[in-house]
Amino acid sequence: MAETNQLNHAWLASLANPHHDGTTQQIDDFVAAFTTDNQVFNQKKAVIHQARLKEDEVWLKSQRDAVVPLLEAADKKQDSYITATRYIINAHAGLPEDEATKTEAQQCAQVFKDYNFRTDDAYGAESDKIIQMQQNLQAHQTYLTNIGAWTFFTKAVEQAQLVRQYLGQRAQTKGEFVKGEMKSARKATDQAIAELYKTITAMMELIPSAELTALYTKLKGIEIYARQYYLGDGSAVGSGGGTSTNTSQGGESNGSGSSGGTGGTGGTGGSGGTGGSGGSGDSGGSSGSGDSGGSSGTGGSSAVAAPTISGTTPFDNSTQVTIGGPEGASIKYTTNGIAPTLTYGNDYEEAITLNASATVKAVAIVDGQVSEVTSKQFTKNGESGGGGEEGM
């Protein structure tokens, strides 16, 4: 296998977290679907899957904090119960001087004043005050029970303890903790993929098969796509066949084919220049044709038809968007830069529902060749257009 066409994993380290998560998920899916009796391959793909599960777990933690709704609910109940407790105590503290419950009520009311509850108390500050105040009010438990306040106070303490618990969980979902965990998870995934790629390369040399070549093509297509649309480094290389070389000076480009009876893919033009004629085959084959100006990778305009995106815009509550592609293509699409798992199928068609303004972009990939990007903006009435985009 030509060196330029070997599977490469180094580019994974340059991907942004959302793109790394989605891209390595695609690699995991394709590798998992490949069946072989080679135990080394099977062991290494299992390592990839476990690494992917861990990375996905960390990625989800960094994106959404499921603890927040629980924290807010516990805090709301805590506020209600402690307010009810204070109202009952204050009501008895305001009774006439000859009422037997007045003096002890005043003592309990003073405890509240000492703790200086404020409306701008943070979650942790308020819950800590309630938990600590339990020690001060313990001596008045019988009295508070008789006036109907102790039940509400104990419920306030229970909710305060929940708030502290949720705050501890929330600390593990944000900040430096997640950053460090994400870095470690990504590194483990990349290392697992690198090890499997070594095995795939060896298998293609020693025990080649059509199924293995198909897997290679899919994995190479993922690399080409990511380099072109996520990294924009212009370093994507063609898959299969001979290698393609490119020299670019003064707007001219010359490619040379390397595959035995058929010309290789033409080289691409330099930045701002016009592509020259394609390279000729080694032994009387047809010649490839050069691209014009500045693009890199495979020469010539894309032979893959771009996907279609259709749907109603502007819309009121929601709209259904249909994405369709050519036969045998995989379609990669994003909504405001967030990409789902890549899906393969003949006459691919996907229907998604938008509930908010978004920009939908899609490309088609066939045998490692990537189509032009199709883009369409959908706007919900009363909202501005689609949000910022990282992908495509």
Short mmCIF file of C-alpha atoms in Angstrom, two decimals:
data_model
loop_
_atom_site.label_atom_id
_atom_site.label_comp_id
_atom_site.label_asym_id
_atom_site.label_seq_id
_atom_site.Cartn_x
_atom_site.Cartn_y
_atom_site.Cartn_z
CA MET A 1 0.00 0.00 0.00
CA ALA A 2 1.39 3.42 -0.93
CA GLU A 3 2.62 5.37 2.07
CA THR A 4 0.37 8.37 1.33
CA ASN A 5 -2.69 6.14 1.36
CA GLN A 6 -2.08 4.37 4.65
CA LEU A 7 -4.56 4.98 7.42
CA ASN A 8 -3.45 7.89 9.56
CA HIS A 9 -4.68 8.76 13.04
CA ALA A 10 -2.53 11.79 13.93
CA TRP A 11 -5.12 14.28 12.65
CA LEU A 12 -7.59 13.15 15.33
CA ALA A 13 -5.65 15.11 17.96
CA SER A 14 -6.38 18.37 16.11
CA LEU A 15 -10.18 17.97 16.13
CA ALA A 16 -12.37 20.05 18.41
CA ASN A 17 -14.10 18.01 21.14
CA PRO A 18 -17.52 17.72 19.42
CA HIS A 19 -15.93 16.71 16.11
CA HIS A 20 -13.58 14.24 17.81
CA ASP A 21 -16.50 12.63 19.64
CA GLY A 22 -18.58 12.28 16.48
CA THR A 23 -15.71 11.21 14.21
CA THR A 24 -14.36 8.51 16.51
CA GLN A 25 -17.92 7.24 16.99
CA GLN A 26 -18.11 6.72 13.22
CA ILE A 27 -14.80 4.84 13.26
CA ASP A 28 -16.06 2.67 16.13
CA ASP A 29 -19.30 1.91 14.26
CA PHE A 30 -17.56 0.85 11.03
CA VAL A 31 -14.95 -1.24 12.83
CA ALA A 32 -17.61 -2.93 14.97
CA ALA A 33 -19.55 -3.94 11.85
CA PHE A 34 -16.49 -5.67 10.34
CA THR A 35 -16.39 -9.40 11.07
CA THR A 36 -13.18 -11.43 11.03
CA ASP A 37 -11.60 -14.45 12.70
CA ASN A 38 -8.45 -12.42 13.37
CA GLN A 39 -8.31 -12.30 17.16
CA VAL A 40 -5.84 -9.41 17.25
CA PHE A 41 -8.27 -7.30 15.21
CA ASN A 42 -11.19 -8.27 17.43
CA GLN A 43 -9.30 -7.49 20.63
CA LYS A 44 -8.23 -4.09 19.36
CA LYS A 45 -11.70 -3.13 18.15
CA ALA A 46 -13.04 -4.02 21.62
CA VAL A 47 -10.49 -1.63 23.14
CA ILE A 48 -11.67 1.12 20.76
CA HIS A 49 -15.28 0.56 21.78
CA GLN A 50 -14.53 0.79 25.49
CA ALA A 51 -12.47 3.94 24.96
CA ARG A 52 -15.31 5.42 22.91
CA LEU A 53 -17.86 4.69 25.64
CA LYS A 54 -15.70 6.54 28.16
CA GLU A 55 -15.13 9.50 25.85
CA ASP A 56 -18.83 9.72 25.08
CA GLU A 57 -19.64 9.70 28.80
CA VAL A 58 -17.22 12.57 29.44
CA TRP A 59 -18.44 14.48 26.38
CA LEU A 60 -22.04 14.28 27.55
CA LYS A 61 -21.02 15.48 31.01
CA SER A 62 -19.31 18.48 29.46
CA GLN A 63 -22.34 19.37 27.34
CA ARG A 64 -25.31 19.02 29.63
CA ASP A 65 -25.62 19.07 33.40
CA ALA A 66 -28.46 16.72 34.34
CA VAL A 67 -27.95 17.60 38.01
CA VAL A 68 -29.11 21.21 37.61
CA PRO A 69 -32.89 20.50 37.44
CA LEU A 70 -32.60 18.27 40.52
CA LEU A 71 -30.61 20.94 42.32
CA GLU A 72 -33.14 23.64 41.49
CA ALA A 73 -36.07 21.46 42.59
CA ALA A 74 -34.43 20.61 45.94
CA ASP A 75 -33.57 24.27 46.53
CA LYS A 76 -37.15 25.34 45.82
CA LYS A 77 -38.56 22.81 48.31
CA GLN A 78 -35.92 23.78 50.85
CA ASP A 79 -36.97 27.44 50.56
CA SER A 80 -40.66 26.59 50.96
CA TYR A 81 -40.16 24.45 54.07
CA ILE A 82 -37.79 26.85 55.84
CA THR A 83 -40.10 29.79 55.04
CA ALA A 84 -43.09 27.92 56.50
CA THR A 85 -41.06 27.15 59.63
CA ARG A 86 -40.10 30.78 60.06
CA TYR A 87 -43.66 32.05 59.53
CA ILE A 88 -45.01 29.75 62.27
CA ILE A 89 -42.28 30.80 64.72
CA ASN A 90 -42.71 34.52 63.95
CA ALA A 91 -46.48 34.22 64.37
CA HIS A 92 -46.04 32.87 67.91
CA ALA A 93 -43.31 35.39 68.68
CA GLY A 94 -45.79 38.16 67.89
CA LEU A 95 -48.41 36.98 70.37
CA PRO A 96 -49.27 39.06 73.49
CA GLU A 97 -46.80 38.95 76.38
CA ASP A 98 -48.99 36.71 78.55
CA GLU A 99 -49.07 33.88 75.98
CA ALA A 100 -47.01 30.91 77.19
CA THR A 101 -45.50 30.15 73.77
CA LYS A 102 -44.24 33.68 73.14
CA THR A 103 -40.89 33.57 74.98
CA GLU A 104 -39.61 30.36 73.40
CA ALA A 105 -40.86 31.51 70.01
CA GLN A 106 -38.74 34.64 70.38
CA GLN A 107 -35.71 32.48 71.18
CA CYS A 108 -36.25 30.44 68.00
CA ALA A 109 -36.82 33.59 65.96
CA GLN A 110 -33.48 34.93 67.21
CA VAL A 111 -31.76 31.82 65.81
CA PHE A 112 -33.07 32.72 62.35
CA LYS A 113 -31.80 36.28 62.79
CA ASP A 114 -28.38 35.03 63.86
CA TYR A 115 -28.02 33.00 60.66
CA ASN A 116 -28.96 36.04 58.56
CA PHE A 117 -30.77 34.33 55.69
CA ARG A 118 -30.65 36.47 52.54
CA THR A 119 -32.39 36.22 49.18
CA ASP A 120 -29.03 36.29 47.38
CA ASP A 121 -27.58 33.35 49.33
CA ALA A 122 -25.93 30.85 46.96
CA TYR A 123 -27.17 27.25 46.90
CA GLY A 124 -24.42 26.01 49.21
CA ALA A 125 -24.58 28.95 51.63
CA GLU A 126 -28.31 28.59 52.25
CA SER A 127 -28.26 24.81 52.65
CA ASP A 128 -25.29 25.01 55.03
CA LYS A 129 -27.15 27.51 57.24
CA ILE A 130 -30.19 25.22 57.47
CA ILE A 131 -28.11 22.13 58.30
CA GLN A 132 -26.08 23.98 60.96
CA MET A 133 -29.18 25.62 62.43
CA GLN A 134 -30.53 22.16 63.24
CA GLN A 135 -28.08 21.98 66.17
CA ASN A 136 -29.35 25.27 67.59
CA LEU A 137 -33.03 24.36 67.30
CA GLN A 138 -32.63 20.82 68.64
CA ALA A 139 -33.19 22.06 72.20
CA HIS A 140 -36.55 23.50 71.12
CA GLN A 141 -37.72 20.35 69.28
CA THR A 142 -40.61 19.61 71.68
CA TYR A 143 -41.84 23.19 71.55
CA LEU A 144 -41.53 23.41 67.74
CA THR A 145 -43.35 20.08 67.42
CA ASN A 146 -46.23 21.36 69.56
CA ILE A 147 -46.70 24.48 67.42
CA GLY A 148 -46.44 22.48 64.15
CA ALA A 149 -43.10 23.89 62.96
CA TRP A 150 -40.70 20.96 63.53
CA THR A 151 -42.12 18.79 60.74
CA PHE A 152 -41.52 21.53 58.17
CA PHE A 153 -38.05 22.23 59.56
CA THR A 154 -36.96 18.58 59.29
CA LYS A 155 -38.19 18.55 55.68
CA ALA A 156 -36.14 21.70 55.02
CA VAL A 157 -33.06 19.93 56.44
CA GLU A 158 -33.67 16.91 54.19
CA GLN A 159 -33.85 19.13 51.10
CA ALA A 160 -30.75 21.06 52.23
CA GLN A 161 -28.83 17.79 52.42
CA LEU A 162 -29.99 16.96 48.89
CA VAL A 163 -28.77 20.36 47.70
CA ARG A 164 -25.33 19.61 49.13
CA GLN A 165 -25.34 16.20 47.44
CA TYR A 166 -26.29 17.66 44.05
CA LEU A 167 -23.69 20.41 44.37
CA GLY A 168 -21.05 17.72 44.85
CA GLN A 169 -22.21 15.89 41.73
CA ARG A 170 -22.33 19.09 39.74
CA ALA A 171 -18.71 19.83 40.61
CA GLN A 172 -17.76 16.73 38.63
CA THR A 173 -19.49 17.87 35.45
CA LYS A 174 -17.84 21.21 34.81
CA GLY A 175 -14.53 23.05 34.85
CA GLU A 176 -11.04 21.64 35.06
CA PHE A 177 -12.25 18.22 36.20
CA VAL A 178 -14.00 17.62 32.89
CA LYS A 179 -11.21 19.20 30.86
CA GLY A 180 -8.65 16.83 32.34
CA GLU A 181 -10.93 13.82 32.00
CA MET A 182 -11.75 14.72 28.40
CA LYS A 183 -8.07 15.01 27.49
CA SER A 184 -7.36 11.60 28.99
CA ALA A 185 -10.38 9.98 27.30
CA ARG A 186 -9.46 11.42 23.89
CA LYS A 187 -5.88 10.20 24.21
CA ALA A 188 -7.04 6.67 25.05
CA THR A 189 -9.38 6.63 22.04
CA ASP A 190 -6.66 7.89 19.68
CA GLN A 191 -4.17 5.30 20.92
CA ALA A 192 -6.70 2.49 20.49
CA ILE A 193 -7.46 3.60 16.92
CA ALA A 194 -3.75 3.88 16.11
CA GLU A 195 -3.17 0.30 17.25
CA LEU A 196 -6.05 -1.05 15.18
CA TYR A 197 -4.91 0.89 12.10
CA LYS A 198 -1.54 -0.92 12.34
CA THR A 199 -3.37 -4.24 12.28
CA ILE A 200 -5.56 -3.22 9.33
CA THR A 201 -2.47 -2.15 7.36
CA ALA A 202 -0.79 -5.49 8.05
CA MET A 203 -3.92 -7.45 7.13
CA MET A 204 -4.25 -5.61 3.80
CA GLU A 205 -0.68 -6.59 2.95
CA LEU A 206 -0.88 -10.20 4.12
CA ILE A 207 -4.53 -11.29 3.86
CA PRO A 208 -6.31 -8.78 1.60
CA SER A 209 -10.03 -9.13 0.94
CA ALA A 210 -12.84 -7.13 -0.63
CA GLU A 211 -14.44 -6.67 2.79
CA LEU A 212 -11.21 -5.33 4.28
CA THR A 213 -10.78 -2.94 1.35
CA ALA A 214 -14.33 -1.69 1.88
CA LEU A 215 -13.55 -1.01 5.56
CA TYR A 216 -10.36 0.79 4.59
CA THR A 217 -12.30 2.94 2.10
CA LYS A 218 -14.84 3.95 4.75
CA LEU A 219 -12.14 4.82 7.30
CA LYS A 220 -10.16 6.76 4.71
CA GLY A 221 -13.33 8.61 3.72
CA ILE A 222 -13.78 9.72 7.34
CA GLU A 223 -10.23 11.07 7.36
CA ILE A 224 -10.71 12.92 4.06
CA TYR A 225 -13.94 14.47 5.26
CA ALA A 226 -12.52 15.57 8.62
CA ARG A 227 -9.41 17.10 7.06
CA GLN A 228 -11.41 19.06 4.51
CA TYR A 229 -14.38 20.22 6.58
CA TYR A 230 -13.23 20.18 10.21
CA LEU A 231 -9.53 21.03 9.94
CA GLY A 232 -9.42 22.76 6.55
CA ASP A 233 -5.75 21.83 6.19
CA GLY A 234 -6.01 20.80 2.53
CA SER A 235 -4.10 17.61 3.23
CA ALA A 236 -6.73 15.04 2.36
CA VAL A 237 -5.46 12.30 0.10
CA GLY A 238 -7.29 10.06 -2.32
CA SER A 239 -8.07 6.47 -1.47
CA GLY A 240 -7.35 3.39 -3.51
CA GLY A 241 -5.50 3.20 -6.85
CA GLY A 242 -2.24 5.04 -7.44
CA THR A 243 -0.92 8.05 -5.63
CA SER A 244 -1.34 11.59 -6.87
CA THR A 245 1.37 14.22 -6.66
CA ASN A 246 0.99 17.94 -7.05
CA THR A 247 3.43 20.68 -7.96
CA SER A 248 2.09 24.18 -8.12
CA GLN A 249 3.94 27.17 -9.51
CA GLY A 250 2.66 30.20 -11.37
CA GLY A 251 -0.80 28.76 -11.66
CA GLU A 252 0.25 25.53 -13.42
CA SER A 253 -0.29 22.02 -12.13
CA ASN A 254 1.03 18.67 -13.37
CA GLY A 255 -0.10 15.31 -12.05
CA SER A 256 1.47 11.95 -12.71
CA GLY A 257 -0.49 8.71 -12.55
CA SER A 258 1.13 5.70 -10.96
CA SER A 259 -1.36 2.92 -11.48
CA GLY A 260 -0.40 0.41 -14.24
CA GLY A 261 -2.80 0.79 -17.29
CA THR A 262 -4.86 3.77 -16.16
CA GLY A 263 -3.72 7.29 -15.54
CA GLY A 264 -3.60 8.50 -11.97
CA THR A 265 -5.75 11.30 -10.65
CA GLY A 266 -4.68 14.69 -11.98
CA GLY A 267 -2.89 17.12 -9.70
CA THR A 268 -4.60 20.21 -8.44
CA GLY A 269 -3.92 23.83 -9.29
CA GLY A 270 -2.03 26.17 -7.02
CA SER A 271 -3.74 28.79 -4.96
CA GLY A 272 -5.50 31.21 -7.27
CA GLY A 273 -4.07 29.48 -10.36
CA THR A 274 -5.66 27.36 -13.04
CA GLY A 275 -5.15 23.62 -13.07
CA GLY A 276 -3.08 22.17 -15.86
CA SER A 277 -3.76 19.00 -17.79
CA GLY A 278 -3.92 15.70 -15.92
CA GLY A 279 -1.14 13.15 -15.69
CA SER A 280 -0.77 10.39 -18.24
CA GLY A 281 -0.80 6.67 -17.39
CA ASP A 282 2.34 4.57 -17.32
CA SER A 283 1.20 2.31 -20.14
CA GLY A 284 -1.26 3.89 -22.49
CA GLY A 285 -4.06 4.49 -20.05
CA SER A 286 -6.47 7.39 -20.00
CA SER A 287 -5.28 10.58 -18.36
CA GLY A 288 -6.79 12.35 -15.40
CA SER A 289 -7.82 15.97 -15.58
CA GLY A 290 -6.56 18.71 -13.27
CA ASP A 291 -8.73 20.85 -11.07
CA SER A 292 -8.70 24.62 -11.26
CA GLY A 293 -7.18 26.86 -8.64
CA GLY A 294 -6.35 26.07 -5.09
CA SER A 295 -8.21 22.94 -4.01
CA SER A 296 -6.26 19.97 -2.76
CA GLY A 297 -6.61 16.24 -2.57
CA THR A 298 -8.03 14.51 -5.63
CA GLY A 299 -8.03 16.34 -8.95
CA GLY A 300 -11.03 17.31 -11.02
CA SER A 301 -14.44 18.43 -9.94
CA SER A 302 -16.27 16.11 -7.57
CA ALA A 303 -18.01 13.23 -9.31
CA VAL A 304 -20.30 12.78 -6.31
CA ALA A 305 -23.63 14.57 -6.55
CA ALA A 306 -24.29 16.94 -3.68
CA PRO A 307 -27.19 16.04 -1.37
CA THR A 308 -30.47 17.92 -1.36
CA ILE A 309 -31.98 19.69 1.66
CA SER A 310 -35.68 20.56 1.66
CA GLY A 311 -38.11 21.93 4.22
CA THR A 312 -40.36 24.88 5.04
CA THR A 313 -38.83 28.17 6.13
CA PRO A 314 -39.75 30.33 7.91
CA PHE A 315 -41.84 28.12 10.19
CA ASP A 316 -43.95 28.57 13.34
CA ASN A 317 -43.52 25.71 15.84
CA SER A 318 -41.44 23.11 14.01
CA THR A 319 -40.54 21.99 10.52
CA GLN A 320 -39.49 18.67 8.99
CA VAL A 321 -36.29 18.79 6.97
CA THR A 322 -35.50 16.08 4.42
CA ILE A 323 -31.90 15.36 3.38
CA GLY A 324 -31.41 13.12 0.33
CA GLY A 325 -28.29 11.80 -1.38
CA PRO A 326 -27.18 9.79 -4.42
CA GLU A 327 -27.34 6.01 -4.55
CA GLY A 328 -24.79 4.20 -2.42
CA ALA A 329 -23.63 7.37 -0.67
CA SER A 330 -23.14 8.13 2.97
CA ILE A 331 -24.54 11.44 4.07
CA LYS A 332 -22.90 13.54 6.77
CA TYR A 333 -25.03 16.42 7.98
CA THR A 334 -24.84 19.00 10.75
CA THR A 335 -27.31 21.33 12.42
CA ASN A 336 -25.45 24.40 13.60
CA GLY A 337 -22.19 22.45 13.55
CA ILE A 338 -23.39 19.49 15.65
CA ALA A 339 -22.98 16.25 13.72
CA PRO A 340 -24.82 12.96 14.40
CA THR A 341 -23.50 9.53 13.53
CA LEU A 342 -22.66 8.97 9.86
CA THR A 343 -25.20 6.70 8.17
CA TYR A 344 -24.75 4.51 5.11
CA GLY A 345 -27.49 3.38 2.75
CA ASN A 346 -28.68 3.31 -0.84
CA ASP A 347 -30.69 6.31 -1.99
CA TYR A 348 -30.06 7.72 1.46
CA GLU A 349 -32.80 9.94 2.84
CA GLU A 350 -33.08 11.34 6.33
CA ALA A 351 -35.94 13.29 7.90
CA ILE A 352 -35.15 15.48 10.90
CA THR A 353 -37.36 17.84 12.89
CA LEU A 354 -36.23 21.35 13.79
CA ASN A 355 -37.85 23.15 16.71
CA ALA A 356 -35.62 26.22 16.52
CA SER A 357 -33.77 28.24 13.90
CA ALA A 358 -30.79 26.34 12.48
CA THR A 359 -28.44 26.06 9.54
CA VAL A 360 -28.36 22.55 8.06
CA LYS A 361 -25.33 21.50 6.01
CA ALA A 362 -24.68 18.16 4.32
CA VAL A 363 -22.21 16.37 2.06
CA ALA A 364 -22.32 13.01 0.29
CA ILE A 365 -19.39 10.57 0.41
CA VAL A 366 -18.92 7.72 -2.10
CA ASP A 367 -15.78 5.55 -2.03
CA GLY A 368 -13.87 8.24 -0.17
CA GLN A 369 -14.91 11.01 -2.59
CA VAL A 370 -16.67 13.97 -0.97
CA SER A 371 -19.30 16.09 -2.70
CA GLU A 372 -19.72 19.83 -2.50
CA VAL A 373 -21.45 21.14 0.62
CA THR A 374 -25.18 21.80 0.45
CA SER A 375 -26.37 24.39 2.95
CA LYS A 376 -29.79 25.75 3.86
CA GLN A 377 -30.91 28.01 6.68
CA PHE A 378 -34.24 27.45 8.43
CA THR A 379 -35.67 30.29 10.50
CA LYS A 380 -38.36 30.02 13.17
CA ASN A 381 -40.74 32.96 13.26
CA GLY A 382 -39.77 35.29 16.06
CA GLU A 383 -36.15 34.04 16.14
CA SER A 384 -33.01 35.03 14.31
CA GLY A 385 -31.32 32.67 11.84
CA GLY A 386 -29.25 29.57 12.61
CA GLY A 387 -26.58 29.80 15.29
CA GLY A 388 -22.82 29.71 15.01
CA GLU A 389 -21.29 26.76 13.20
CA GLU A 390 -18.16 24.74 13.78
CA GLY A 391 -18.65 21.96 11.26
CA MET A 392 -18.58 22.00 7.47
#
